[in-house]
mmCIF file of C-alpha atoms in Angstrom:
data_model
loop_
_atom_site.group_PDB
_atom_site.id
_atom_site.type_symbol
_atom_site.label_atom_id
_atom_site.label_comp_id
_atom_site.label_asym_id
_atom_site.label_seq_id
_atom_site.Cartn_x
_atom_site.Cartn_y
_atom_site.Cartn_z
ATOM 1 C CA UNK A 1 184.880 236.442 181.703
ATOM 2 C CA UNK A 2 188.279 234.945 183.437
ATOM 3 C CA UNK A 3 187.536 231.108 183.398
ATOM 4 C CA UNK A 4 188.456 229.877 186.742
ATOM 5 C CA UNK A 5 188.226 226.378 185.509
ATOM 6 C CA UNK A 6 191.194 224.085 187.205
ATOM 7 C CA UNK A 7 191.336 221.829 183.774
ATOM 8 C CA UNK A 8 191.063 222.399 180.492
ATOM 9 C CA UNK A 9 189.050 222.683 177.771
ATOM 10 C CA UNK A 10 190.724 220.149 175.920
ATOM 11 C CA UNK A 11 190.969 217.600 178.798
ATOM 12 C CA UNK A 12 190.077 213.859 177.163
ATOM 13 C CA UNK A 13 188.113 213.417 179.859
ATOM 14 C CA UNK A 14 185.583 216.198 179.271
ATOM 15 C CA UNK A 15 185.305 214.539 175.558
ATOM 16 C CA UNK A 16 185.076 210.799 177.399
ATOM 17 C CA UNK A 17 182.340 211.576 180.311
ATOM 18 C CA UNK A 18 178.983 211.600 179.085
ATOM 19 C CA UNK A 19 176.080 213.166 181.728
ATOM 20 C CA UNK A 20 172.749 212.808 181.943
ATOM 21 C CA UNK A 21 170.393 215.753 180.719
ATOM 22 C CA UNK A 22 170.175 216.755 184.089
ATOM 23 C CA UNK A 23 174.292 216.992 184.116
ATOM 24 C CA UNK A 24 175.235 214.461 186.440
ATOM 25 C CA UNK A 25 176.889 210.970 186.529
ATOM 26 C CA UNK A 26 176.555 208.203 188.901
ATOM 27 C CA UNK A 27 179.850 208.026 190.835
ATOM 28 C CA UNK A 28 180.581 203.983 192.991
ATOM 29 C CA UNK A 29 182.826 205.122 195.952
ATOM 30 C CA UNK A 30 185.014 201.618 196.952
ATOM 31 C CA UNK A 31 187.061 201.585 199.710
ATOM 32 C CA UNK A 32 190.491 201.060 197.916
ATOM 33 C CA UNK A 33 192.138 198.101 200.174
ATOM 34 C CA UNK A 34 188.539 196.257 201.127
ATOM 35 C CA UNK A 35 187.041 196.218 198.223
ATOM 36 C CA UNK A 36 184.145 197.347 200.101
ATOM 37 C CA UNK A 37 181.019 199.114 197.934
ATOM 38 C CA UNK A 38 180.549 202.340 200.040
ATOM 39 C CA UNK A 39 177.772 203.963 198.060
ATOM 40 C CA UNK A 40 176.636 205.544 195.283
ATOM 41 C CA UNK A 41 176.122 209.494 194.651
ATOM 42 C CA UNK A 42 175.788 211.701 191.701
ATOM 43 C CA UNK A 43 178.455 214.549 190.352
ATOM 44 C CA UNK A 44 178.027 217.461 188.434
ATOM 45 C CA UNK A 45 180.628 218.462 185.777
ATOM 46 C CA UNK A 46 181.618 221.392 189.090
ATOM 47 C CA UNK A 47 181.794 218.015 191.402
ATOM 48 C CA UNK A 48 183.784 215.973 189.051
ATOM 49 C CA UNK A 49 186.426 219.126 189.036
ATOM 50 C CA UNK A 50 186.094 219.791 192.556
ATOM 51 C CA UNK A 51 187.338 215.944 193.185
ATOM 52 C CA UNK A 52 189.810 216.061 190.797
ATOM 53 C CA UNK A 53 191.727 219.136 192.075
ATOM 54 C CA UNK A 54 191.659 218.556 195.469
ATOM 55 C CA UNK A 55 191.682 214.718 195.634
ATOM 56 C CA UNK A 56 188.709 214.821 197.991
ATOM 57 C CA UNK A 57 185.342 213.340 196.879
ATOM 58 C CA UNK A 58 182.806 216.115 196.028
ATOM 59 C CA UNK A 59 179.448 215.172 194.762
ATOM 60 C CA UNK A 60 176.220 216.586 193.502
ATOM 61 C CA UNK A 61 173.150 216.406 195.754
ATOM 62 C CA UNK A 62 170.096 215.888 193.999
ATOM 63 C CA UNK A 63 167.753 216.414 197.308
ATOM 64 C CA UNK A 64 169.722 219.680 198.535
ATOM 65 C CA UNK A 65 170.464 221.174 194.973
ATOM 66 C CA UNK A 66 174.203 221.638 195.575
ATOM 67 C CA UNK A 67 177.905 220.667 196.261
ATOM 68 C CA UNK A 68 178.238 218.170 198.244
ATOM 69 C CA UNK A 69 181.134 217.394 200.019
ATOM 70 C CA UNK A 70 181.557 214.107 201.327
ATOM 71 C CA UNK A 71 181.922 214.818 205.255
ATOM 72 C CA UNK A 72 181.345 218.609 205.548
ATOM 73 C CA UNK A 73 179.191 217.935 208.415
ATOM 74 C CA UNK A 74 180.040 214.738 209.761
ATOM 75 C CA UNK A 75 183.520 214.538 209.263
ATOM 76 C CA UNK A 76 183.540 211.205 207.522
ATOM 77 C CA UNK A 77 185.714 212.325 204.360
ATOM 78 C CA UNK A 78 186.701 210.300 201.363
ATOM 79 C CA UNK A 79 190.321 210.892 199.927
ATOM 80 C CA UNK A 80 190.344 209.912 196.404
ATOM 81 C CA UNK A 81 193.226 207.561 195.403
ATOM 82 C CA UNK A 82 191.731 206.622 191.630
ATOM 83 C CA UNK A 83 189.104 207.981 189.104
ATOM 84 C CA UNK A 84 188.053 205.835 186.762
ATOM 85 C CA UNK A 85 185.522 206.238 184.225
ATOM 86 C CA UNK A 86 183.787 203.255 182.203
ATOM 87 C CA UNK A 87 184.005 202.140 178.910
ATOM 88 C CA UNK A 88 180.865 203.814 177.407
ATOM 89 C CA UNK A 89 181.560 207.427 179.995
ATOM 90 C CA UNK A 90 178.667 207.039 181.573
ATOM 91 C CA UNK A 91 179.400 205.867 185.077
ATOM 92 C CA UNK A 92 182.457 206.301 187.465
ATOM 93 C CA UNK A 93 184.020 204.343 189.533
ATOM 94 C CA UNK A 94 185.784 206.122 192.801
ATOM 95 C CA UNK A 95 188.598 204.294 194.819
ATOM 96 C CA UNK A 96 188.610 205.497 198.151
ATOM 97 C CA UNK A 97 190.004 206.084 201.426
ATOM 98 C CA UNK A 98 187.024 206.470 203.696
ATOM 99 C CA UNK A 99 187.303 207.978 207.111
ATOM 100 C CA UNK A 100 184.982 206.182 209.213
ATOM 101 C CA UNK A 101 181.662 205.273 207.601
ATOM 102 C CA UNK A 102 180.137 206.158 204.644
ATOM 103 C CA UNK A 103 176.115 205.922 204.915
ATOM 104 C CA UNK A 104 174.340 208.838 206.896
ATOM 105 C CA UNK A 105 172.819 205.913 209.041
ATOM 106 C CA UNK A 106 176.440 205.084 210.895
ATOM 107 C CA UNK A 107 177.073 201.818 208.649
ATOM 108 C CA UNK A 108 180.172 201.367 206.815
ATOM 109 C CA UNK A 109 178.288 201.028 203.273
ATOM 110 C CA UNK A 110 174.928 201.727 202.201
ATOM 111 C CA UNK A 111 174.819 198.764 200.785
ATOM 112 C CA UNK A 112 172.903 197.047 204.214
ATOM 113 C CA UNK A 113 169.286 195.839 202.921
ATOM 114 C CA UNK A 114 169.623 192.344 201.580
ATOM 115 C CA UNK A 115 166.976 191.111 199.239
ATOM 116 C CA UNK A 116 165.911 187.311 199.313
ATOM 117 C CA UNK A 117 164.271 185.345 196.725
ATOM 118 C CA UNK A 118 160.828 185.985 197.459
ATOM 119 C CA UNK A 119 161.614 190.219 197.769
ATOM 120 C CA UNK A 120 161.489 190.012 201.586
ATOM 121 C CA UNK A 121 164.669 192.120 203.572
ATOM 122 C CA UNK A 122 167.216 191.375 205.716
ATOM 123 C CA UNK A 123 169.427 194.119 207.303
ATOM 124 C CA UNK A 124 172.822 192.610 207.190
ATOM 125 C CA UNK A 125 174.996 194.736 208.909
ATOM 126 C CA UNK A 126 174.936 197.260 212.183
ATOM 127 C CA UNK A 127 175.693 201.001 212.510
ATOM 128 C CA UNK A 128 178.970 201.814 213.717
ATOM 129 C CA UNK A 129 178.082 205.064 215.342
ATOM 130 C CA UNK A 130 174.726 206.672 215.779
ATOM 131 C CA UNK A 131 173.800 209.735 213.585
ATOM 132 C CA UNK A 132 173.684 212.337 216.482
ATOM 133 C CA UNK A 133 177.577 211.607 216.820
ATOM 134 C CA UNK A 134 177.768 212.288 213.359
ATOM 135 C CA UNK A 135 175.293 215.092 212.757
ATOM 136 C CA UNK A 136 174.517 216.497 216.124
ATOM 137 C CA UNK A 137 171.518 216.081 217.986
ATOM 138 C CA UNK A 138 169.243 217.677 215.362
ATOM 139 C CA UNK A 139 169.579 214.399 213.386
ATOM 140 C CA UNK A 140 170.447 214.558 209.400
ATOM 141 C CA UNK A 141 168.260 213.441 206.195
ATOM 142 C CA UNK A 142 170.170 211.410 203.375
ATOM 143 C CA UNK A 143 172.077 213.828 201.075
ATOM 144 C CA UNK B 1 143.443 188.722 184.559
ATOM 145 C CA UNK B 2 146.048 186.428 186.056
ATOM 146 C CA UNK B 3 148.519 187.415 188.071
ATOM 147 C CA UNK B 4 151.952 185.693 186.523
ATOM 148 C CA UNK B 5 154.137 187.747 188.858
ATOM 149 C CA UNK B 6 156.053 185.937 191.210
ATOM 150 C CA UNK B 7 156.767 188.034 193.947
ATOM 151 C CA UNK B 8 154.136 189.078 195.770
ATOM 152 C CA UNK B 9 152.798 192.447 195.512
ATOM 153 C CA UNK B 10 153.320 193.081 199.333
ATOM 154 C CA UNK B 11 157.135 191.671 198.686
ATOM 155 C CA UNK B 12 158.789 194.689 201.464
ATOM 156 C CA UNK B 13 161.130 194.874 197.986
ATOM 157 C CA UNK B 14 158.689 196.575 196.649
ATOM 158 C CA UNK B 15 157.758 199.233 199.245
ATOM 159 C CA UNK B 16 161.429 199.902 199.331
ATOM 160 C CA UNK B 17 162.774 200.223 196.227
ATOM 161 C CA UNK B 18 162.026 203.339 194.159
ATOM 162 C CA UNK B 19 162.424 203.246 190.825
ATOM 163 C CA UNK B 20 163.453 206.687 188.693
ATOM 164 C CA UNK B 21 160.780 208.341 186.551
ATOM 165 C CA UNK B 22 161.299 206.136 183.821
ATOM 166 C CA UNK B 23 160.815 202.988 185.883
ATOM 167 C CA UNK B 24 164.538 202.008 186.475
ATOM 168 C CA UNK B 25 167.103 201.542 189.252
ATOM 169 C CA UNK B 26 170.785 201.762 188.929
ATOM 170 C CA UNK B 27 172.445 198.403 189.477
ATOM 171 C CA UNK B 28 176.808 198.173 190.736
ATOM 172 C CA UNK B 29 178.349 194.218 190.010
ATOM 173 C CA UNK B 30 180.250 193.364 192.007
ATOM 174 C CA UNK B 31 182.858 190.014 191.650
ATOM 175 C CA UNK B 32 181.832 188.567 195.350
ATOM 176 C CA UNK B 33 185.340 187.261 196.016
ATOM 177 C CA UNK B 34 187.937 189.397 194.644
ATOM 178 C CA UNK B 35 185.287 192.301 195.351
ATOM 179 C CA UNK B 36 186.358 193.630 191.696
ATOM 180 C CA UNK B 37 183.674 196.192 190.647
ATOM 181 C CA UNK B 38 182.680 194.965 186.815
ATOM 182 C CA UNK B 39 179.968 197.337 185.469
ATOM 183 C CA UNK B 40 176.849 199.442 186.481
ATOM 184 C CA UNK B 41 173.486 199.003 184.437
ATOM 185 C CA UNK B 42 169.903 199.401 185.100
ATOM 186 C CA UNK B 43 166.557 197.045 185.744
ATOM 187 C CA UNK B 44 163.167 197.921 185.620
ATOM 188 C CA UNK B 45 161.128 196.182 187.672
ATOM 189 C CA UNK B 46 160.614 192.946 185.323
ATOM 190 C CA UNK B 47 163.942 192.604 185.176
ATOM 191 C CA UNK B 48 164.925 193.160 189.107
ATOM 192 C CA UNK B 49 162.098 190.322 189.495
ATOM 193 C CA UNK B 50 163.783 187.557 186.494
ATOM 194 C CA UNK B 51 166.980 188.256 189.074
ATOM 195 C CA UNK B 52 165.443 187.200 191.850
ATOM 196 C CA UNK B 53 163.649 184.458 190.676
ATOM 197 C CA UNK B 54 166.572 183.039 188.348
ATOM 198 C CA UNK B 55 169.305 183.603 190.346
ATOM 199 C CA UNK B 56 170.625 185.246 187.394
ATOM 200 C CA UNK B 57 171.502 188.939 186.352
ATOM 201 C CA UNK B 58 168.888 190.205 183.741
ATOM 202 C CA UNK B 59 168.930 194.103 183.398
ATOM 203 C CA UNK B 60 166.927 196.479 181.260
ATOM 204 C CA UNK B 61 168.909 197.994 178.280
ATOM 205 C CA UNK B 62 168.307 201.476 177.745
ATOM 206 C CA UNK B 63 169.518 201.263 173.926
ATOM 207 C CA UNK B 64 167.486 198.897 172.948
ATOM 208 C CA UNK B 65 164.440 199.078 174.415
ATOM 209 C CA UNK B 66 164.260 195.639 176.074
ATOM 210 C CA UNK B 67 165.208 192.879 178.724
ATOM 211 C CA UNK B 68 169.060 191.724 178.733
ATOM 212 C CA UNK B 69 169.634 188.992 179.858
ATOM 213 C CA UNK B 70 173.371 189.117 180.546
ATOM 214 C CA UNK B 71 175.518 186.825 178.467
ATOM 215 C CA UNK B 72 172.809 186.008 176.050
ATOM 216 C CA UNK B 73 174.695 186.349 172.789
ATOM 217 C CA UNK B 74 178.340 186.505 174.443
ATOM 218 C CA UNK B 75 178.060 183.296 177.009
ATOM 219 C CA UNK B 76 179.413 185.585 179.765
ATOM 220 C CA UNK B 77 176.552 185.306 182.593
ATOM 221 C CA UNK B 78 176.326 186.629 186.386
ATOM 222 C CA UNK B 79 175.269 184.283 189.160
ATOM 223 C CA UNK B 80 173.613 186.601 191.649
ATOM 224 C CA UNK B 81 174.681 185.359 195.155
ATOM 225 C CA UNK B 82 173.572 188.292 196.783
ATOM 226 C CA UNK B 83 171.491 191.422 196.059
ATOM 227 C CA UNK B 84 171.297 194.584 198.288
ATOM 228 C CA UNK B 85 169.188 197.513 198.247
ATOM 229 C CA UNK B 86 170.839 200.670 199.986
ATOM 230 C CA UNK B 87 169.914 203.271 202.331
ATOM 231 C CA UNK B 88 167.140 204.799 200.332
ATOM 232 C CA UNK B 89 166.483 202.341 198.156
ATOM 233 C CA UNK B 90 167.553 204.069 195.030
ATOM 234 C CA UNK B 91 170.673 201.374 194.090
ATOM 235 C CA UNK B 92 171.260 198.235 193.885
ATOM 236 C CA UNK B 93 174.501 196.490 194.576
ATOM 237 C CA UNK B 94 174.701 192.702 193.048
ATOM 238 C CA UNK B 95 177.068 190.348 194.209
ATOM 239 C CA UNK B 96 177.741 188.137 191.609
ATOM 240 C CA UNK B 97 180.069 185.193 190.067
ATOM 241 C CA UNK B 98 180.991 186.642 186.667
ATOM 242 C CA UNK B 99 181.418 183.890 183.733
ATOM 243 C CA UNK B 100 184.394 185.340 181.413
ATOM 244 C CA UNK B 101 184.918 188.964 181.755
ATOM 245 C CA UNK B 102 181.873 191.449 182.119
ATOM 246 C CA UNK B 103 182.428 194.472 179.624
ATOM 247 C CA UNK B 104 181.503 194.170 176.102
ATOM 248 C CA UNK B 105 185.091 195.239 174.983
ATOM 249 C CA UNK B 106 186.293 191.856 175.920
ATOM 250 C CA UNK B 107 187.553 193.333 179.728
ATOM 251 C CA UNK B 108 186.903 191.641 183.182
ATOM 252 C CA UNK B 109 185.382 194.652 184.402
ATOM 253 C CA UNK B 110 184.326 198.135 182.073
ATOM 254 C CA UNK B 111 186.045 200.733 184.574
ATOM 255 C CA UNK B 112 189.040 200.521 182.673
ATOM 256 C CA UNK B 113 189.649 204.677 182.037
ATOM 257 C CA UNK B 114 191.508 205.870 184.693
ATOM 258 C CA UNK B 115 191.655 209.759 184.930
ATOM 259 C CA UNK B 116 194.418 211.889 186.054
ATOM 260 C CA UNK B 117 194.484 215.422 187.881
ATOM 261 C CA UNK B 118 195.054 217.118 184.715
ATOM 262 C CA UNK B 119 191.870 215.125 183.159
ATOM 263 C CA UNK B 120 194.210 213.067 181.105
ATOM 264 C CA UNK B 121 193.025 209.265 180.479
ATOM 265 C CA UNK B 122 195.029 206.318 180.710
ATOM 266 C CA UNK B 123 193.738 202.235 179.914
ATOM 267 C CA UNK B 124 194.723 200.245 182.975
ATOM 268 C CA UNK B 125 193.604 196.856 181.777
ATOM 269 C CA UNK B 126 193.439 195.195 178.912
ATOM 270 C CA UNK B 127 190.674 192.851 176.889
ATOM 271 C CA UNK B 128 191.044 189.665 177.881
ATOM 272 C CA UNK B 129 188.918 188.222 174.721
ATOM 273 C CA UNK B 130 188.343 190.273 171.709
ATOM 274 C CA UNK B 131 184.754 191.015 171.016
ATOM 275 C CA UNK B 132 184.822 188.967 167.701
ATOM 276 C CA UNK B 133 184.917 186.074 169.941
ATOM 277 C CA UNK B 134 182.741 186.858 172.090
ATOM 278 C CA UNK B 135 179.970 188.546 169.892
ATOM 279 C CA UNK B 136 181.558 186.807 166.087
ATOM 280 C CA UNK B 137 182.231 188.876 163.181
ATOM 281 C CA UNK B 138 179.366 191.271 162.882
ATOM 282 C CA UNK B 139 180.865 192.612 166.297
ATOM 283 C CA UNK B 140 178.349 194.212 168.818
ATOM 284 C CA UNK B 141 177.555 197.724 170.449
ATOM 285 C CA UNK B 142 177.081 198.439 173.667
ATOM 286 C CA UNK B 143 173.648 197.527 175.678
#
């Protein structure tokens, strides 16, 4: 069988990242010049590849059970200016340039429910956009 | 029996958050001010409530089996100043003043493997502390 893989074998990283038994690693998308936490989302070892090649993040989604790339639909893409994997290979850290907002709810990050001392919530920030300019008027479920 | 939790069991935390299969929730540090992403790491629900009642970062170590309270045996601690739950509830995002540096190979922050296109690996940062002084001799392995 012709392996159509885009890196090799022998990359370090394939002997660095270490997946879950299901195959996947958490991936932390930061927007590069903020700072800003975008999200978190899952790759496969196809995903990791995908973003790798193309410079584009691609991730796994657990809910649709496949490729998922960032902004297929809504056109919020995430050009990938770093990779970087942590010290044990079990988590990755994405640096990011984000093309409008991240979270499927029109917010910049996901990161919008704060939680105060006694566990009640406060949303903390707004949507940007609503999800039918995003997804169309039939709506969209998180990825 | 008596109930020694202390968040309520109505807490909307708790309706919102969901916790994997085996009881844990993936966890992103965050440096508040330089916005520096230090390390990812899990809590189970005991130790997501010792965070918000201390006001310090306690998470559940898969490797051993038990709480962790961060900088226990090295000194290096995180003051939680904020904690957010995102979209779905399924990570946490701490913001956090980090004593010393964060990664147990003496490193501010443990995303220190930065991949290339080709998979290569390069170390962007270096330790800031060597583990013997943080840990002493007998050294220590990752949580």
């Amino acid at each position: 069988m012709k392996n159509t893989s885009a890196l090799a074998e022998t990359a370090a990283l394939w002997a660095a990242v270490r997946f879950t038994a299901d195959g996947l690693v958490p991936v932390i998308a930061q927007q590069h010049d903020s700072g800003e936490v975008l999200m978190m989302a899952w790759m496969n070892r196809e995903a990791l590849e995908e973003t790798l090649v193309t410079g584009k993040a691609c991730y796994w989604s657990r809910s649709r059970g496949r490729l998922w790339r960032k902004g297929e639909s809504s056109g919020q893409t995430q050009k990938v200016l770093a990779l970087r994997l942590d010290c044990d290979g079990d988590t990755i850290l994405l640096l990011v340039d984000q093309t409008g907002v991240a979270c499927h709810t029109g917010r910049r990050s996901c990161f919008f429910n704060e939680v105060g001392p006694t566990g009640e919530i406060t949303v903390v920030s707004a949507p940007l956009v609503t999800p039918e300019a995003l997804y169309g008027a039939e709506g969209h479920s998180h990825p």
